[in-house]
Amino acid sequence: MMEYLKYIGQGLIVFGSLFLFLGALGIFRMPDFYNRLQAGTKASTLGAMSLILGVGFIQPEWMIKSLIIVVFIAVANPLSSHALGRSAYKNNLKPFMKKKMDAYEKVAEILPKEEDRL
Amino acid sequence: MSGKPSAISQWVYAFLLFFVVWYAFTTSLEWAELITGAIVAAILAFFTYKMSKGGMTIYSPLKLIYLVQYFFVFLFALIKANLDVAKRVISPSLPINPGIVEFKTQLTSEFAKMVLANSITLTPGTVTIDVIDDMFYVHWIDVETEDPEQAYMKVAEPFEKILLKIYG
């Protein structure tokens, strides 16, 4: 039984590392900040989650702790990427677009700028 | 959400949350550990119970079933999102057509909106940029439609129909 858990854990770690690598490649290849955010957020979330879960499978006494970390990553990662994307837009970083499709533009002009709120 | 939950049910909810986290960190069944955890959780719950909006109303059996269903829908979408990003990153032509779309949500609870925004960020090709009242602004890596109605159907609908059943 322990043997199988170990194999599952190693499989998860390899799977996670693969997606972390793909996320890094995405950050390297994408044309602008927002698309890098896309690749970075998704790949690093699944990659880190499955890597830590794999550690939990190899060391079963750490399983519950690694589950807490997985839940924390699933909540915190999208929040931070949301904050990054929003603040980038508010600081006039225009997204790269092949054809102009920007529904947020009209709203961002009306809203108070970040520095005015401080 | 129907009506405001009583202070007791809010307190019990916060207490259970803290106690479960305590138990998960210590992972021991010794009495000394459990009693210390219960005391600490009780004190913390006393300070923070006003923040748990739903109280124990979240624990009706039907809602728990929906929570489990949401978890699996979310997990499936997360894996699909990663395969999607992987496909785009690896293909030499870099097939992207980015843009920002807007749509309207039917959710009313702030917490449910937060869950929906987080879920959208982790699902194929979309990152939530901002949420203003009930409008979502989403950066989409491959825009299929600019129409708010159809964008809603494509991006948010599978999550929102479950969240509506849980948070109402």
mmCIF file of C-alpha atoms in Angstrom:
data_model
loop_
_atom_site.group_PDB
_atom_site.id
_atom_site.type_symbol
_atom_site.label_atom_id
_atom_site.label_comp_id
_atom_site.label_asym_id
_atom_site.label_seq_id
_atom_site.Cartn_x
_atom_site.Cartn_y
_atom_site.Cartn_z
ATOM 1 C CA MET A 1 0.000 0.000 0.000
ATOM 2 C CA MET A 2 2.766 2.438 0.994
ATOM 3 C CA GLU A 3 4.544 1.601 -2.247
ATOM 4 C CA TYR A 4 1.524 2.632 -4.321
ATOM 5 C CA LEU A 5 1.129 5.881 -2.391
ATOM 6 C CA LYS A 6 4.761 6.626 -3.142
ATOM 7 C CA TYR A 7 4.242 6.053 -6.857
ATOM 8 C CA ILE A 8 1.154 8.279 -6.877
ATOM 9 C CA GLY A 9 3.159 10.969 -5.075
ATOM 10 C CA GLN A 10 6.046 10.785 -7.507
ATOM 11 C CA GLY A 11 3.624 10.925 -10.438
ATOM 12 C CA LEU A 12 1.988 14.040 -8.989
ATOM 13 C CA ILE A 13 5.371 15.701 -8.459
ATOM 14 C CA VAL A 14 6.415 15.058 -12.062
ATOM 15 C CA PHE A 15 3.028 16.306 -13.310
ATOM 16 C CA GLY A 16 3.336 19.445 -11.174
ATOM 17 C CA SER A 17 6.886 20.197 -12.280
ATOM 18 C CA LEU A 18 5.844 19.804 -15.909
ATOM 19 C CA PHE A 19 3.104 22.412 -15.519
ATOM 20 C CA LEU A 20 5.389 24.761 -13.586
ATOM 21 C CA PHE A 21 7.824 24.512 -16.497
ATOM 22 C CA LEU A 22 5.035 25.231 -18.997
ATOM 23 C CA GLY A 23 4.022 28.255 -16.916
ATOM 24 C CA ALA A 24 7.578 29.585 -17.030
ATOM 25 C CA LEU A 25 7.682 29.007 -20.787
ATOM 26 C CA GLY A 26 4.394 30.876 -21.095
ATOM 27 C CA ILE A 27 5.761 33.865 -19.167
ATOM 28 C CA PHE A 28 8.713 33.854 -21.563
ATOM 29 C CA ARG A 29 6.703 33.588 -24.782
ATOM 30 C CA MET A 30 3.583 35.690 -24.230
ATOM 31 C CA PRO A 31 3.532 39.204 -25.758
ATOM 32 C CA ASP A 32 2.301 41.383 -22.893
ATOM 33 C CA PHE A 33 1.712 41.565 -19.151
ATOM 34 C CA TYR A 34 -1.896 40.350 -19.121
ATOM 35 C CA ASN A 35 -1.192 37.262 -21.215
ATOM 36 C CA ARG A 36 1.812 36.465 -19.045
ATOM 37 C CA LEU A 37 -0.500 36.730 -16.064
ATOM 38 C CA GLN A 38 -2.794 34.152 -17.700
ATOM 39 C CA ALA A 39 -0.035 31.617 -18.238
ATOM 40 C CA GLY A 40 1.641 32.327 -14.901
ATOM 41 C CA THR A 41 -1.472 32.065 -12.744
ATOM 42 C CA LYS A 42 -3.046 28.911 -14.105
ATOM 43 C CA ALA A 43 0.046 26.822 -14.634
ATOM 44 C CA SER A 44 1.634 27.786 -11.327
ATOM 45 C CA THR A 45 -1.594 27.094 -9.419
ATOM 46 C CA LEU A 46 -2.082 23.561 -10.712
ATOM 47 C CA GLY A 47 1.659 22.891 -10.716
ATOM 48 C CA ALA A 48 2.246 23.958 -7.123
ATOM 49 C CA MET A 49 -0.957 22.266 -5.934
ATOM 50 C CA SER A 50 -0.111 18.880 -7.416
ATOM 51 C CA LEU A 51 3.551 19.128 -6.362
ATOM 52 C CA ILE A 52 2.618 19.756 -2.725
ATOM 53 C CA LEU A 53 -0.072 17.079 -2.831
ATOM 54 C CA GLY A 54 2.575 14.682 -4.142
ATOM 55 C CA VAL A 55 4.770 15.448 -1.144
ATOM 56 C CA GLY A 56 1.742 14.672 1.036
ATOM 57 C CA PHE A 57 1.353 11.262 -0.637
ATOM 58 C CA ILE A 58 4.998 10.340 -0.147
ATOM 59 C CA GLN A 59 4.963 11.402 3.532
ATOM 60 C CA PRO A 60 1.418 10.457 4.678
ATOM 61 C CA GLU A 61 1.815 12.162 8.071
ATOM 62 C CA TRP A 62 2.146 15.506 6.267
ATOM 63 C CA MET A 63 -0.980 14.899 4.175
ATOM 64 C CA ILE A 64 -3.357 17.140 6.132
ATOM 65 C CA LYS A 65 -0.843 19.975 6.302
ATOM 66 C CA SER A 66 -0.210 19.766 2.586
ATOM 67 C CA LEU A 67 -3.984 19.834 2.007
ATOM 68 C CA ILE A 68 -4.155 23.120 3.952
ATOM 69 C CA ILE A 69 -1.396 24.542 1.765
ATOM 70 C CA VAL A 70 -3.226 23.369 -1.377
ATOM 71 C CA VAL A 71 -6.430 25.125 -0.279
ATOM 72 C CA PHE A 72 -4.447 28.256 0.565
ATOM 73 C CA ILE A 73 -2.784 28.284 -2.861
ATOM 74 C CA ALA A 74 -6.130 27.782 -4.592
ATOM 75 C CA VAL A 75 -7.533 30.833 -2.773
ATOM 76 C CA ALA A 76 -4.497 33.133 -2.730
ATOM 77 C CA ASN A 77 -3.098 32.653 -6.249
ATOM 78 C CA PRO A 78 -6.090 33.960 -8.230
ATOM 79 C CA LEU A 79 -6.548 36.805 -5.733
ATOM 80 C CA SER A 80 -3.000 38.024 -6.217
ATOM 81 C CA SER A 81 -3.184 37.765 -10.008
ATOM 82 C CA HIS A 82 -6.462 39.698 -9.928
ATOM 83 C CA ALA A 83 -4.797 42.450 -7.878
ATOM 84 C CA LEU A 84 -1.828 42.551 -10.265
ATOM 85 C CA GLY A 85 -4.039 42.772 -13.358
ATOM 86 C CA ARG A 86 -6.235 45.485 -11.889
ATOM 87 C CA SER A 87 -3.370 47.657 -10.692
ATOM 88 C CA ALA A 88 -1.573 47.230 -14.028
ATOM 89 C CA TYR A 89 -4.634 48.518 -15.865
ATOM 90 C CA LYS A 90 -5.088 51.428 -13.452
ATOM 91 C CA ASN A 91 -1.469 52.423 -14.074
ATOM 92 C CA ASN A 92 -2.197 52.779 -17.799
ATOM 93 C CA LEU A 93 -0.552 49.572 -18.971
ATOM 94 C CA LYS A 94 -2.524 49.002 -22.180
ATOM 95 C CA PRO A 95 -3.226 45.366 -23.076
ATOM 96 C CA PHE A 96 -1.886 43.976 -26.354
ATOM 97 C CA MET A 97 -4.768 43.308 -28.750
ATOM 98 C CA LYS A 98 -4.866 42.161 -32.344
ATOM 99 C CA LYS A 99 -8.307 43.706 -32.733
ATOM 100 C CA LYS A 100 -9.462 46.282 -30.200
ATOM 101 C CA MET A 101 -11.853 44.667 -27.711
ATOM 102 C CA ASP A 102 -11.660 46.545 -24.434
ATOM 103 C CA ALA A 103 -14.842 46.698 -22.392
ATOM 104 C CA TYR A 104 -13.001 47.895 -19.292
ATOM 105 C CA GLU A 105 -11.622 51.073 -20.875
ATOM 106 C CA LYS A 106 -14.754 53.175 -20.473
ATOM 107 C CA VAL A 107 -15.166 52.166 -16.822
ATOM 108 C CA ALA A 108 -11.535 52.677 -15.831
ATOM 109 C CA GLU A 109 -11.728 56.301 -16.959
ATOM 110 C CA ILE A 110 -14.692 57.118 -14.718
ATOM 111 C CA LEU A 111 -13.371 55.393 -11.598
ATOM 112 C CA PRO A 112 -11.104 57.348 -9.247
ATOM 113 C CA LYS A 113 -7.403 56.683 -9.732
ATOM 114 C CA GLU A 114 -5.654 54.641 -7.063
ATOM 115 C CA GLU A 115 -3.545 57.548 -5.817
ATOM 116 C CA ASP A 116 -6.639 59.701 -5.270
ATOM 117 C CA ARG A 117 -8.041 57.182 -2.835
ATOM 118 C CA LEU A 118 -5.020 57.270 -0.565
ATOM 119 C CA MET B 1 -29.594 34.216 1.739
ATOM 120 C CA SER B 2 -32.802 34.324 3.744
ATOM 121 C CA GLY B 3 -32.649 36.464 6.894
ATOM 122 C CA LYS B 4 -29.702 37.209 9.121
ATOM 123 C CA PRO B 5 -28.279 34.237 11.048
ATOM 124 C CA SER B 6 -28.226 34.382 14.839
ATOM 125 C CA ALA B 7 -25.043 35.341 16.670
ATOM 126 C CA ILE B 8 -24.830 31.813 18.131
ATOM 127 C CA SER B 9 -24.780 30.156 14.721
ATOM 128 C CA GLN B 10 -22.176 32.637 13.472
ATOM 129 C CA TRP B 11 -20.063 31.896 16.534
ATOM 130 C CA VAL B 12 -20.365 28.113 16.100
ATOM 131 C CA TYR B 13 -19.366 28.437 12.453
ATOM 132 C CA ALA B 14 -16.238 30.466 13.284
ATOM 133 C CA PHE B 15 -15.377 28.147 16.164
ATOM 134 C CA LEU B 16 -15.608 25.017 13.984
ATOM 135 C CA LEU B 17 -13.485 26.626 11.287
ATOM 136 C CA PHE B 18 -10.703 27.559 13.730
ATOM 137 C CA PHE B 19 -10.862 24.223 15.513
ATOM 138 C CA VAL B 20 -10.603 22.203 12.291
ATOM 139 C CA VAL B 21 -7.578 24.257 11.204
ATOM 140 C CA TRP B 22 -5.998 23.764 14.644
ATOM 141 C CA TYR B 23 -6.572 20.018 14.467
ATOM 142 C CA ALA B 24 -5.153 19.844 10.932
ATOM 143 C CA PHE B 25 -1.982 21.602 12.045
ATOM 144 C CA THR B 26 -1.393 19.556 15.207
ATOM 145 C CA THR B 27 -2.837 16.223 13.917
ATOM 146 C CA SER B 28 -2.766 14.733 17.407
ATOM 147 C CA LEU B 29 -5.649 13.366 19.472
ATOM 148 C CA GLU B 30 -4.096 14.109 22.872
ATOM 149 C CA TRP B 31 -6.481 15.761 25.297
ATOM 150 C CA ALA B 32 -4.079 18.594 26.166
ATOM 151 C CA GLU B 33 -3.781 19.569 22.499
ATOM 152 C CA LEU B 34 -7.519 19.365 21.836
ATOM 153 C CA ILE B 35 -8.475 21.409 24.918
ATOM 154 C CA THR B 36 -5.901 24.101 24.153
ATOM 155 C CA GLY B 37 -7.207 24.234 20.596
ATOM 156 C CA ALA B 38 -10.821 24.517 21.766
ATOM 157 C CA ILE B 39 -9.965 27.396 24.127
ATOM 158 C CA VAL B 40 -7.972 29.279 21.490
ATOM 159 C CA ALA B 41 -10.683 28.700 18.865
ATOM 160 C CA ALA B 42 -13.394 29.898 21.277
ATOM 161 C CA ILE B 43 -11.529 33.129 22.045
ATOM 162 C CA LEU B 44 -10.765 33.788 18.360
ATOM 163 C CA ALA B 45 -14.373 33.013 17.391
ATOM 164 C CA PHE B 46 -15.567 35.532 19.987
ATOM 165 C CA PHE B 47 -13.546 38.267 18.274
ATOM 166 C CA THR B 48 -14.369 37.328 14.686
ATOM 167 C CA TYR B 49 -17.894 35.824 14.648
ATOM 168 C CA LYS B 50 -19.393 38.991 13.099
ATOM 169 C CA MET B 51 -17.376 38.353 9.932
ATOM 170 C CA SER B 52 -18.993 34.970 9.146
ATOM 171 C CA LYS B 53 -22.033 36.211 7.265
ATOM 172 C CA GLY B 54 -23.790 32.927 6.599
ATOM 173 C CA GLY B 55 -23.357 31.210 9.963
ATOM 174 C CA MET B 56 -24.372 27.578 10.141
ATOM 175 C CA THR B 57 -26.976 27.982 7.369
ATOM 176 C CA ILE B 58 -24.276 26.878 4.913
ATOM 177 C CA TYR B 59 -24.374 23.360 6.382
ATOM 178 C CA SER B 60 -27.664 22.093 5.046
ATOM 179 C CA PRO B 61 -27.075 18.679 3.434
ATOM 180 C CA LEU B 62 -28.250 19.852 0.015
ATOM 181 C CA LYS B 63 -25.762 22.727 0.023
ATOM 182 C CA LEU B 64 -22.955 20.367 0.967
ATOM 183 C CA ILE B 65 -23.800 18.221 -2.059
ATOM 184 C CA TYR B 66 -23.645 21.333 -4.255
ATOM 185 C CA LEU B 67 -20.307 22.290 -2.679
ATOM 186 C CA VAL B 68 -18.885 18.875 -3.604
ATOM 187 C CA GLN B 69 -20.328 19.221 -7.112
ATOM 188 C CA TYR B 70 -18.751 22.689 -7.374
ATOM 189 C CA PHE B 71 -15.414 21.276 -6.286
ATOM 190 C CA PHE B 72 -15.414 18.690 -9.076
ATOM 191 C CA VAL B 73 -16.615 21.128 -11.746
ATOM 192 C CA PHE B 74 -13.849 23.489 -10.615
ATOM 193 C CA LEU B 75 -11.154 20.807 -10.596
ATOM 194 C CA PHE B 76 -12.110 19.678 -14.094
ATOM 195 C CA ALA B 77 -12.046 23.271 -15.351
ATOM 196 C CA LEU B 78 -8.654 23.874 -13.722
ATOM 197 C CA ILE B 79 -7.070 20.906 -15.475
ATOM 198 C CA LYS B 80 -8.704 21.879 -18.764
ATOM 199 C CA ALA B 81 -7.379 25.436 -18.327
ATOM 200 C CA ASN B 82 -3.852 24.162 -17.870
ATOM 201 C CA LEU B 83 -3.985 21.921 -20.918
ATOM 202 C CA ASP B 84 -5.359 24.900 -22.866
ATOM 203 C CA VAL B 85 -2.521 27.190 -21.746
ATOM 204 C CA ALA B 86 0.019 24.429 -22.403
ATOM 205 C CA LYS B 87 -1.330 23.982 -25.936
ATOM 206 C CA ARG B 88 -1.085 27.721 -26.653
ATOM 207 C CA VAL B 89 2.399 28.029 -25.181
ATOM 208 C CA ILE B 90 3.856 25.072 -27.030
ATOM 209 C CA SER B 91 2.393 25.765 -30.488
ATOM 210 C CA PRO B 92 4.931 27.829 -32.473
ATOM 211 C CA SER B 93 2.412 30.313 -33.913
ATOM 212 C CA LEU B 94 1.194 31.381 -30.417
ATOM 213 C CA PRO B 95 -2.555 31.325 -31.209
ATOM 214 C CA ILE B 96 -3.893 34.153 -29.043
ATOM 215 C CA ASN B 97 -6.476 36.873 -29.646
ATOM 216 C CA PRO B 98 -6.684 38.736 -26.334
ATOM 217 C CA GLY B 99 -9.260 41.268 -25.240
ATOM 218 C CA ILE B 100 -11.321 42.384 -22.251
ATOM 219 C CA VAL B 101 -15.020 41.485 -22.120
ATOM 220 C CA GLU B 102 -17.720 42.402 -19.630
ATOM 221 C CA PHE B 103 -20.782 40.555 -18.341
ATOM 222 C CA LYS B 104 -23.376 40.820 -15.636
ATOM 223 C CA THR B 105 -23.723 38.382 -12.760
ATOM 224 C CA GLN B 106 -26.888 37.414 -10.892
ATOM 225 C CA LEU B 107 -25.102 36.736 -7.620
ATOM 226 C CA THR B 108 -25.819 39.117 -4.749
ATOM 227 C CA SER B 109 -23.566 37.929 -1.921
ATOM 228 C CA GLU B 110 -20.099 39.465 -1.860
ATOM 229 C CA PHE B 111 -18.494 36.174 -0.876
ATOM 230 C CA ALA B 112 -20.117 34.325 -3.763
ATOM 231 C CA LYS B 113 -18.856 36.995 -6.169
ATOM 232 C CA MET B 114 -15.365 36.514 -4.784
ATOM 233 C CA VAL B 115 -15.604 32.746 -5.315
ATOM 234 C CA LEU B 116 -16.883 33.256 -8.859
ATOM 235 C CA ALA B 117 -14.097 35.745 -9.687
ATOM 236 C CA ASN B 118 -11.460 33.357 -8.357
ATOM 237 C CA SER B 119 -12.949 30.448 -10.289
ATOM 238 C CA ILE B 120 -13.000 32.474 -13.513
ATOM 239 C CA THR B 121 -9.332 33.336 -13.023
ATOM 240 C CA LEU B 122 -8.425 29.662 -12.795
ATOM 241 C CA THR B 123 -10.498 28.471 -15.766
ATOM 242 C CA PRO B 124 -9.576 28.310 -19.463
ATOM 243 C CA GLY B 125 -8.157 31.518 -20.880
ATOM 244 C CA THR B 126 -9.707 34.071 -18.537
ATOM 245 C CA VAL B 127 -8.481 36.351 -15.739
ATOM 246 C CA THR B 128 -10.842 38.606 -13.790
ATOM 247 C CA ILE B 129 -9.542 42.179 -13.956
ATOM 248 C CA ASP B 130 -12.203 43.947 -11.899
ATOM 249 C CA VAL B 131 -15.614 43.478 -10.291
ATOM 250 C CA ILE B 132 -17.764 46.596 -9.929
ATOM 251 C CA ASP B 133 -21.144 45.957 -8.277
ATOM 252 C CA ASP B 134 -22.537 43.189 -10.493
ATOM 253 C CA MET B 135 -20.360 43.724 -13.564
ATOM 254 C CA PHE B 136 -17.386 41.457 -14.174
ATOM 255 C CA TYR B 137 -14.488 42.601 -16.382
ATOM 256 C CA VAL B 138 -12.543 39.631 -17.683
ATOM 257 C CA HIS B 139 -9.335 39.469 -19.706
ATOM 258 C CA TRP B 140 -9.843 36.690 -22.236
ATOM 259 C CA ILE B 141 -6.836 35.204 -24.021
ATOM 260 C CA ASP B 142 -8.875 34.120 -27.053
ATOM 261 C CA VAL B 143 -12.011 36.255 -27.372
ATOM 262 C CA GLU B 144 -14.797 34.289 -28.997
ATOM 263 C CA THR B 145 -17.546 36.849 -28.539
ATOM 264 C CA GLU B 146 -17.820 40.439 -27.349
ATOM 265 C CA ASP B 147 -21.513 40.231 -26.567
ATOM 266 C CA PRO B 148 -22.000 40.300 -22.735
ATOM 267 C CA GLU B 149 -24.779 37.654 -22.836
ATOM 268 C CA GLN B 150 -22.779 35.112 -24.802
ATOM 269 C CA ALA B 151 -19.582 35.871 -22.891
ATOM 270 C CA TYR B 152 -21.521 35.146 -19.701
ATOM 271 C CA MET B 153 -22.734 31.828 -21.096
ATOM 272 C CA LYS B 154 -19.216 30.803 -22.074
ATOM 273 C CA VAL B 155 -17.216 32.048 -19.080
ATOM 274 C CA ALA B 156 -19.363 32.092 -15.965
ATOM 275 C CA GLU B 157 -22.499 30.018 -16.482
ATOM 276 C CA PRO B 158 -21.261 26.565 -15.302
ATOM 277 C CA PHE B 159 -20.025 27.977 -11.994
ATOM 278 C CA GLU B 160 -22.720 30.511 -11.390
ATOM 279 C CA LYS B 161 -25.633 28.107 -11.654
ATOM 280 C CA ILE B 162 -24.165 26.062 -8.775
ATOM 281 C CA LEU B 163 -23.209 29.131 -6.715
ATOM 282 C CA LEU B 164 -26.764 30.458 -7.105
ATOM 283 C CA LYS B 165 -28.090 27.276 -5.528
ATOM 284 C CA ILE B 166 -25.672 27.562 -2.597
ATOM 285 C CA TYR B 167 -25.770 31.289 -1.852
ATOM 286 C CA GLY B 168 -29.102 32.168 -3.439
#
